[in-house]
Amino acid sequence: MEQKRLFGTNGIRGIPGKDLTLHFVAEMGLAIGTFLGKGVALVGHDVRNSSPTLAMAVAAGLQEAGIDASNAGLLPTPAAQFAIRKLGYDGGVIITASHNPPEYNGIKACSANGVEVSRDDEGTIEKIYYDKKFKRADWKTVGRSLEEPRGIRVYISAIVSQVDAEAIRKRKLTVVMDTGNGAQSVAAPYIAEELGCRIISLNGHPDGNFPGRGAEPTPDTLSALSKAVIAYSADFGVGYDGDGDRSIFCDDKGIVHYGDRSGAILTDHVLQTRKGNLVVTTIATSQVVDDVAEKHGAKVLRTRVGSVDVTKEMIDKKAVFGLEENGGCFFGPHIEVRDGGMTTALMMELLAMTKDTLSAALSKLPKYHQAKLKFECPIDKRAKVIEEVTHKAQGRIDTQDGLKILDGKTWVLLRPSGTEPILRLFGESDNKEKLDSMMQKYKEMVQAAINSLH
Ligand code: MG
């Protein structure tokens, strides 16, 4: 029988006490420790109520495998990842369920360079877990329990050193930060403080129940941010997801923007000011990124949807910048993982150096029409539906992740949802009529393929 995959798009996710029992988490620590073999691992966690205990359970497993486990406590995921690399750890484990509702938690395993272990390595860890082929240390070689208090400090100072701090300080920005009771509550406001900003903080205390606006920043959940930006005449607002790797921006007029538009102006800024001419993004991101890259003679490389895929391409190809439509931005010179704190500092630098307002900077981007549809479809039938539609599709097609059909400046993308029995159809075009007709055509094809299943 095929064993159930434990690692999803972004680590292992589940509900503590149900899927993520202490026993399971300790055994995963043992499996990750067996995989690492030897050395010292950093263990960090997000704000969830179950996180400190699960971090102790995973540390116990690591130590039983003979790995020293260094407890870094509460910190944003990108801060833990940066600390693993910067402070010379042999790997690390982060307890987090990112933007998921409060009842969830998760386990993310990282290599010595701070980035998520590869898909192949996830497979190896799963095999160790299922075969129960754990390395168990004896009393002499059992791992030690250490403390790592420097995580936040090194993260903040590295970010400040990556930008033109003097220029930002001179601009004296007013920034509303909605950390959503999440992990950036302990880092992002301090980055802004070091960069001389006036800070208005919303939902600024860590709370595992995410009582403020939930752990996922979207235009709907960021209405308080938008109001505060207007009320305080702020230069911009920013909202983070639960573990602080993604950031969604609100302009000086109170408009909350999707990640591919804020990411596009940052792409422009980075290509203008840093060395490097390669940008990595996923197949789901707006073509506005291509327009921006073209202006600088830079290349855009597209991956499957998922931050781990973007990270891998960025490292392999030495890309300077990466972005996702959900507000994840990756700044190569810092670390090739998405990072809400680094992204915010780059946004401040953009405003300081261009002297633009955020709304003005965003309004310079070409505009595209977008559309979204979803279809109910049993999880095990989704691949079949995509295959059927692929046979009938006309135009240039890309099948690296679902089905993407491109026709000039119009494209549609059919993909299964990560967790639900749903297929999603996205579309984008510079021409509204063309978009509508292409969406209608593929909507009918998908519907016909679903109906033919019965
Ligand atoms: Mg996240």
XYZ file of C-alpha atoms and ligand atoms in Angstrom:
455
model
C 0.000 0.000 0.000
C 1.208 3.462 -0.810
C 2.051 5.459 2.300
C 0.282 8.735 2.947
C 2.412 11.768 2.070
C 3.119 13.765 5.207
C 4.729 16.859 3.653
C 2.376 19.103 1.680
C 3.146 22.269 -0.307
C 4.679 23.841 2.764
C 5.719 21.286 5.357
C 3.537 18.993 7.439
C 0.191 20.454 8.562
C -2.416 19.105 10.953
C -4.384 19.620 14.131
C -2.524 19.184 17.444
C -3.910 16.374 19.564
C -5.458 14.818 16.457
C -2.875 14.471 13.654
C -0.046 16.340 15.364
C 0.081 14.414 18.639
C 3.134 14.890 20.848
C 4.111 11.331 19.982
C 3.926 12.004 16.239
C 5.828 15.290 16.495
C 8.580 13.716 18.634
C 8.907 10.878 16.101
C 9.150 13.434 13.285
C 11.917 15.113 15.291
C 13.584 11.734 15.502
C 13.159 11.194 11.749
C 14.528 14.680 10.907
C 17.388 14.124 13.376
C 18.183 10.762 11.774
C 18.159 12.486 8.380
C 20.481 15.292 9.573
C 22.857 12.714 11.078
C 24.829 15.006 13.372
C 25.287 18.598 14.460
C 23.171 21.351 15.959
C 19.646 22.241 14.820
C 17.736 25.429 15.506
C 14.138 25.006 16.654
C 11.815 28.000 16.287
C 8.067 28.466 16.406
C 5.141 30.772 15.610
C 2.530 32.262 17.980
C 0.083 29.347 18.105
C -0.951 28.110 21.548
C 0.357 24.620 20.787
C 3.635 25.839 19.235
C 5.990 26.005 22.278
C 5.002 22.475 23.359
C 5.327 21.038 19.856
C 8.720 22.754 19.557
C 9.794 20.942 22.743
C 8.479 17.635 21.359
C 10.383 18.041 18.091
C 13.522 19.057 20.046
C 13.161 15.919 22.181
C 13.093 13.791 19.019
C 16.113 15.584 17.559
C 18.062 15.072 20.785
C 17.199 11.392 20.952
C 18.706 11.119 17.461
C 21.883 12.728 18.822
C 21.316 16.243 17.471
C 21.760 19.266 19.744
C 18.534 21.296 19.642
C 18.822 25.037 20.123
C 15.579 26.711 21.128
C 15.124 30.069 19.368
C 11.593 30.602 20.722
C 8.967 32.718 19.002
C 10.090 34.295 15.728
C 8.831 34.816 12.178
C 9.555 31.862 9.882
C 11.957 33.920 7.702
C 13.838 35.030 10.837
C 14.298 31.396 11.902
C 15.440 30.506 8.382
C 17.902 33.383 8.261
C 19.235 32.510 11.738
C 19.856 28.900 10.666
C 22.044 30.142 7.807
C 23.679 33.125 9.462
C 24.483 31.478 12.802
C 25.865 28.342 11.180
C 23.346 25.690 12.198
C 23.349 22.298 10.518
C 19.606 22.552 9.918
C 16.442 23.488 11.709
C 12.809 22.814 12.392
C 10.085 25.461 12.562
C 6.732 24.770 14.197
C 4.184 26.793 12.228
C 0.970 26.541 10.227
C 1.555 29.922 8.508
C -1.859 31.477 7.682
C -4.046 28.456 8.574
C -6.849 28.889 11.161
C -5.790 28.772 14.849
C -6.630 25.094 15.364
C -3.858 24.030 12.966
C -0.138 23.685 13.377
C 2.715 22.356 11.290
C 6.325 21.256 10.971
C 8.804 22.756 8.511
C 12.236 21.156 8.124
C 15.144 23.280 6.873
C 18.656 22.555 5.634
C 21.846 24.262 6.810
C 21.299 27.063 4.273
C 18.002 27.899 6.005
C 15.733 26.957 3.140
C 13.140 24.191 3.238
C 14.595 20.710 2.630
C 14.102 19.550 -0.973
C 11.153 17.418 -2.099
C 13.540 14.445 -2.336
C 14.737 14.986 1.223
C 11.127 15.212 2.416
C 10.646 11.778 0.849
C 13.707 10.465 2.680
C 12.432 11.823 6.029
C 9.013 10.258 5.400
C 10.648 6.911 4.620
C 12.684 7.029 7.848
C 9.456 7.802 9.721
C 7.395 5.000 8.154
C 10.162 2.380 8.320
C 10.903 3.476 11.913
C 14.603 3.296 11.017
C 15.537 5.910 13.596
C 19.044 6.612 14.772
C 18.931 6.533 18.569
C 21.769 8.066 20.545
C 23.048 6.464 23.736
C 23.467 8.362 27.003
C 26.871 9.677 25.942
C 25.862 10.986 22.508
C 22.307 12.169 23.230
C 21.734 15.728 21.931
C 21.923 18.683 24.276
C 19.189 21.216 24.906
C 20.506 24.712 24.055
C 19.112 28.237 23.889
C 19.401 30.610 20.919
C 18.432 34.162 21.905
C 19.986 35.930 18.875
C 17.412 34.999 16.191
C 15.390 38.233 16.085
C 18.423 40.484 16.513
C 20.437 39.049 13.613
C 17.332 39.073 11.416
C 16.546 42.734 12.061
C 20.114 43.959 11.648
C 20.627 41.965 8.438
C 17.487 43.470 6.900
C 18.456 47.008 7.905
C 21.919 46.440 6.388
C 20.400 45.311 3.056
C 18.683 48.644 2.379
C 19.700 52.290 2.158
C 18.807 52.983 5.781
C 19.942 56.638 5.634
C 17.657 57.424 2.706
C 14.726 55.717 4.440
C 15.330 57.558 7.725
C 15.384 60.886 5.881
C 12.011 60.151 4.332
C 10.390 59.826 7.842
C 7.670 57.436 6.709
C 4.448 56.861 8.637
C 3.577 53.181 8.430
C 0.566 51.259 9.723
C 1.588 47.691 10.548
C -1.063 45.030 11.029
C 0.925 42.067 12.270
C -2.349 40.162 12.772
C -1.297 38.885 16.232
C 1.238 36.811 14.306
C 4.974 36.266 14.461
C 5.997 39.548 12.794
C 4.673 41.284 15.921
C 8.109 40.617 17.433
C 10.165 41.824 14.452
C 8.580 44.062 11.783
C 7.810 47.077 14.035
C 11.428 47.017 15.258
C 12.735 47.004 11.674
C 10.530 50.037 10.994
C 11.752 51.689 14.187
C 15.400 51.264 13.161
C 14.534 52.787 9.812
C 13.193 55.909 11.483
C 9.523 55.347 10.733
C 6.554 56.532 12.743
C 4.658 53.311 13.447
C 0.969 52.727 14.055
C 0.492 49.160 15.204
C -2.664 47.059 14.741
C -3.140 43.589 16.288
C 0.430 43.968 17.473
C 0.558 41.451 20.302
C 1.223 37.766 19.574
C -1.912 35.674 20.207
C -2.369 32.095 19.003
C -6.124 32.587 18.599
C -5.548 35.341 15.993
C -8.395 37.379 17.530
C -7.746 40.531 15.452
C -8.394 39.627 11.831
C -7.299 36.016 11.431
C -3.936 34.808 10.173
C -4.493 35.416 6.436
C -4.063 38.971 5.102
C -6.484 39.707 2.245
C -8.273 42.852 1.021
C -11.295 41.657 3.063
C -9.450 41.045 6.340
C -7.383 44.242 6.061
C -10.231 46.784 6.186
C -9.072 48.115 9.582
C -5.585 48.603 8.120
C -7.036 50.539 5.220
C -9.047 52.810 7.573
C -6.011 53.414 9.785
C -3.867 54.417 6.785
C -6.436 57.095 5.906
C -6.976 58.196 9.528
C -3.250 58.660 10.200
C -2.408 59.939 6.680
C 0.146 57.142 6.541
C 2.517 56.567 3.626
C 1.433 52.951 3.494
C 0.048 50.030 5.451
C 1.233 46.458 5.549
C -0.393 43.248 6.818
C 1.438 39.967 7.430
C 0.321 36.365 7.500
C 0.551 34.297 10.703
C 4.213 33.328 10.435
C 5.328 36.574 8.780
C 6.711 35.386 5.477
C 4.082 37.143 3.342
C 3.141 40.815 3.268
C 0.166 42.538 1.665
C 0.361 46.299 1.120
C -2.189 49.076 1.427
C -1.394 52.306 -0.461
C -1.629 55.868 0.866
C -5.210 56.098 -0.447
C -6.315 53.090 1.621
C -6.449 50.626 -1.281
C -5.203 47.113 -0.482
C -3.309 45.553 -3.412
C -2.736 41.987 -4.444
C 0.757 40.625 -4.039
C 1.592 40.479 -7.729
C 1.170 44.257 -8.103
C 3.139 45.221 -4.994
C 5.636 42.519 -5.980
C 5.907 44.011 -9.487
C 6.938 47.478 -8.271
C 9.463 45.829 -5.958
C 10.764 43.796 -8.898
C 11.194 47.077 -10.779
C 12.995 48.647 -7.818
C 15.316 45.679 -7.237
C 16.231 45.379 -10.933
C 16.906 49.117 -10.981
C 19.132 49.167 -7.890
C 20.724 45.698 -7.501
C 22.922 43.515 -9.659
C 21.226 40.573 -11.353
C 18.736 40.190 -14.157
C 16.751 37.089 -13.297
C 13.388 37.052 -11.499
C 11.569 33.890 -10.443
C 7.810 33.630 -10.006
C 5.083 31.020 -10.384
C 2.827 30.304 -13.347
C -0.066 31.894 -11.403
C 1.461 35.384 -11.168
C 0.307 38.303 -13.316
C 2.158 39.085 -16.555
C 2.754 42.563 -15.161
C 5.991 41.004 -13.846
C 7.065 40.275 -17.434
C 6.356 43.885 -18.428
C 8.529 45.180 -15.590
C 11.367 42.727 -16.289
C 11.337 43.532 -19.983
C 11.920 47.195 -19.198
C 15.230 46.214 -17.559
C 16.149 43.540 -20.116
C 15.734 40.954 -17.343
C 14.377 37.439 -17.613
C 11.398 35.916 -15.768
C 11.520 32.252 -14.927
C 8.211 30.588 -13.983
C 7.841 27.626 -11.640
C 5.061 25.479 -10.269
C 2.929 27.171 -7.613
C 4.630 26.984 -4.209
C 7.275 28.982 -2.403
C 9.610 25.991 -2.153
C 9.743 25.780 -5.958
C 10.529 29.495 -6.250
C 13.268 29.171 -3.607
C 14.864 26.222 -5.392
C 14.982 27.990 -8.771
C 16.346 31.142 -7.185
C 19.228 29.218 -5.618
C 19.940 27.099 -8.715
C 19.910 30.078 -11.093
C 21.185 32.754 -8.667
C 18.125 34.978 -9.120
C 18.041 38.404 -7.510
C 14.303 38.478 -6.761
C 11.280 36.192 -6.512
C 7.587 36.806 -5.958
C 4.182 35.177 -5.604
C 0.698 36.608 -6.127
C -0.161 35.876 -2.463
C 2.293 38.500 -1.190
C 5.406 36.343 -0.864
C 8.585 38.172 -1.971
C 12.091 36.684 -1.982
C 15.168 38.924 -1.965
C 18.169 36.915 -3.163
C 20.933 39.038 -1.574
C 19.336 38.437 1.885
C 18.004 34.860 1.725
C 16.067 33.067 -1.016
C 12.947 32.532 1.077
C 9.875 34.718 1.200
C 10.177 37.274 3.919
C 7.615 39.838 5.069
C 10.156 41.899 7.007
C 12.671 42.163 4.167
C 9.867 42.994 1.731
C 8.649 45.842 3.943
C 12.150 47.333 4.166
C 12.459 47.181 0.361
C 9.109 48.944 0.024
C 10.349 51.699 2.342
C 13.510 52.008 0.267
C 11.500 52.231 -2.956
C 9.436 55.116 -1.539
C 12.536 56.829 -0.166
C 14.548 56.558 -3.378
C 11.835 57.240 -5.956
C 10.083 59.915 -3.818
C 6.847 58.443 -5.200
C 3.759 57.750 -3.136
C 2.827 54.076 -3.104
C -0.401 54.738 -5.015
C 1.555 56.643 -7.699
C 4.159 53.887 -8.008
C 1.433 51.259 -8.405
C -0.563 53.319 -10.907
C 2.410 53.297 -13.305
C 2.047 49.540 -13.828
C 0.144 48.275 -16.885
C -3.388 47.199 -15.926
C -4.825 43.756 -16.566
C -8.273 42.253 -16.199
C -8.464 39.141 -14.057
C -11.155 36.515 -13.503
C -11.592 33.530 -11.199
C -13.972 30.558 -11.173
C -14.163 27.397 -9.099
C -15.669 23.995 -9.736
C -16.506 21.273 -7.266
C -14.709 18.079 -8.209
C -13.708 15.032 -6.125
C -10.016 15.137 -5.191
C -9.142 11.873 -6.955
C -10.888 12.948 -10.192
C -9.230 16.313 -10.635
C -6.191 15.054 -12.551
C -8.510 13.274 -15.013
C -10.524 16.453 -15.627
C -7.342 18.470 -16.232
C -6.121 15.778 -18.646
C -9.402 15.863 -20.617
C -9.299 19.648 -20.902
C -5.600 19.492 -21.913
C -6.540 17.273 -24.883
C -9.051 19.838 -26.100
C -7.054 22.966 -25.298
C -5.974 25.225 -28.153
C -2.988 27.552 -28.168
C 0.333 27.526 -26.360
C 0.078 25.241 -23.346
C 2.170 24.801 -20.210
C 1.500 21.687 -18.124
C 4.187 21.976 -15.427
C 1.434 22.567 -12.839
C -2.180 21.984 -13.867
C -2.926 23.456 -17.284
C -2.022 26.948 -18.452
C -3.156 28.128 -21.882
C -1.577 31.253 -23.311
C -2.789 33.306 -26.245
C -0.868 36.557 -26.655
C -1.593 38.701 -23.595
C -4.461 36.438 -22.483
C -4.028 33.317 -20.369
C -6.080 30.927 -18.258
C -4.839 28.481 -15.642
C -6.679 25.379 -14.392
C -5.355 23.944 -11.135
C -6.564 21.773 -8.273
C -6.925 23.501 -4.896
C -4.258 22.466 -2.387
C -6.672 21.173 0.233
C -10.285 21.202 -0.994
C -12.217 19.086 -3.561
C -12.126 22.033 -5.942
C -10.651 22.949 -9.316
C -9.820 26.610 -9.869
C -9.783 28.479 -13.153
C -7.877 31.786 -13.195
C -7.581 34.093 -16.152
C -5.838 37.331 -17.085
C -5.834 39.567 -20.138
C -5.257 43.111 -21.348
C -8.585 42.763 -23.172
C -11.763 42.221 -21.146
C -13.811 40.682 -23.981
C -11.058 38.267 -24.879
C -10.743 37.246 -21.231
C -14.505 36.701 -20.883
C -14.685 34.574 -24.014
C -11.672 32.443 -23.044
C -13.002 31.954 -19.484
C -16.419 30.969 -20.898
C -14.870 28.501 -23.355
C -12.794 26.725 -20.687
C -15.582 26.898 -18.115
C -17.736 24.854 -20.493
C -14.901 22.409 -21.185
C -14.217 21.865 -17.475
C -17.926 21.489 -16.720
C -18.340 18.948 -19.547
C -15.326 16.955 -18.329
C -16.704 16.925 -14.756
C -20.163 15.885 -15.955
C -18.719 13.030 -18.028
C -17.221 11.518 -14.852
C -20.580 10.150 -13.716
Mg 3.302 32.021 5.844
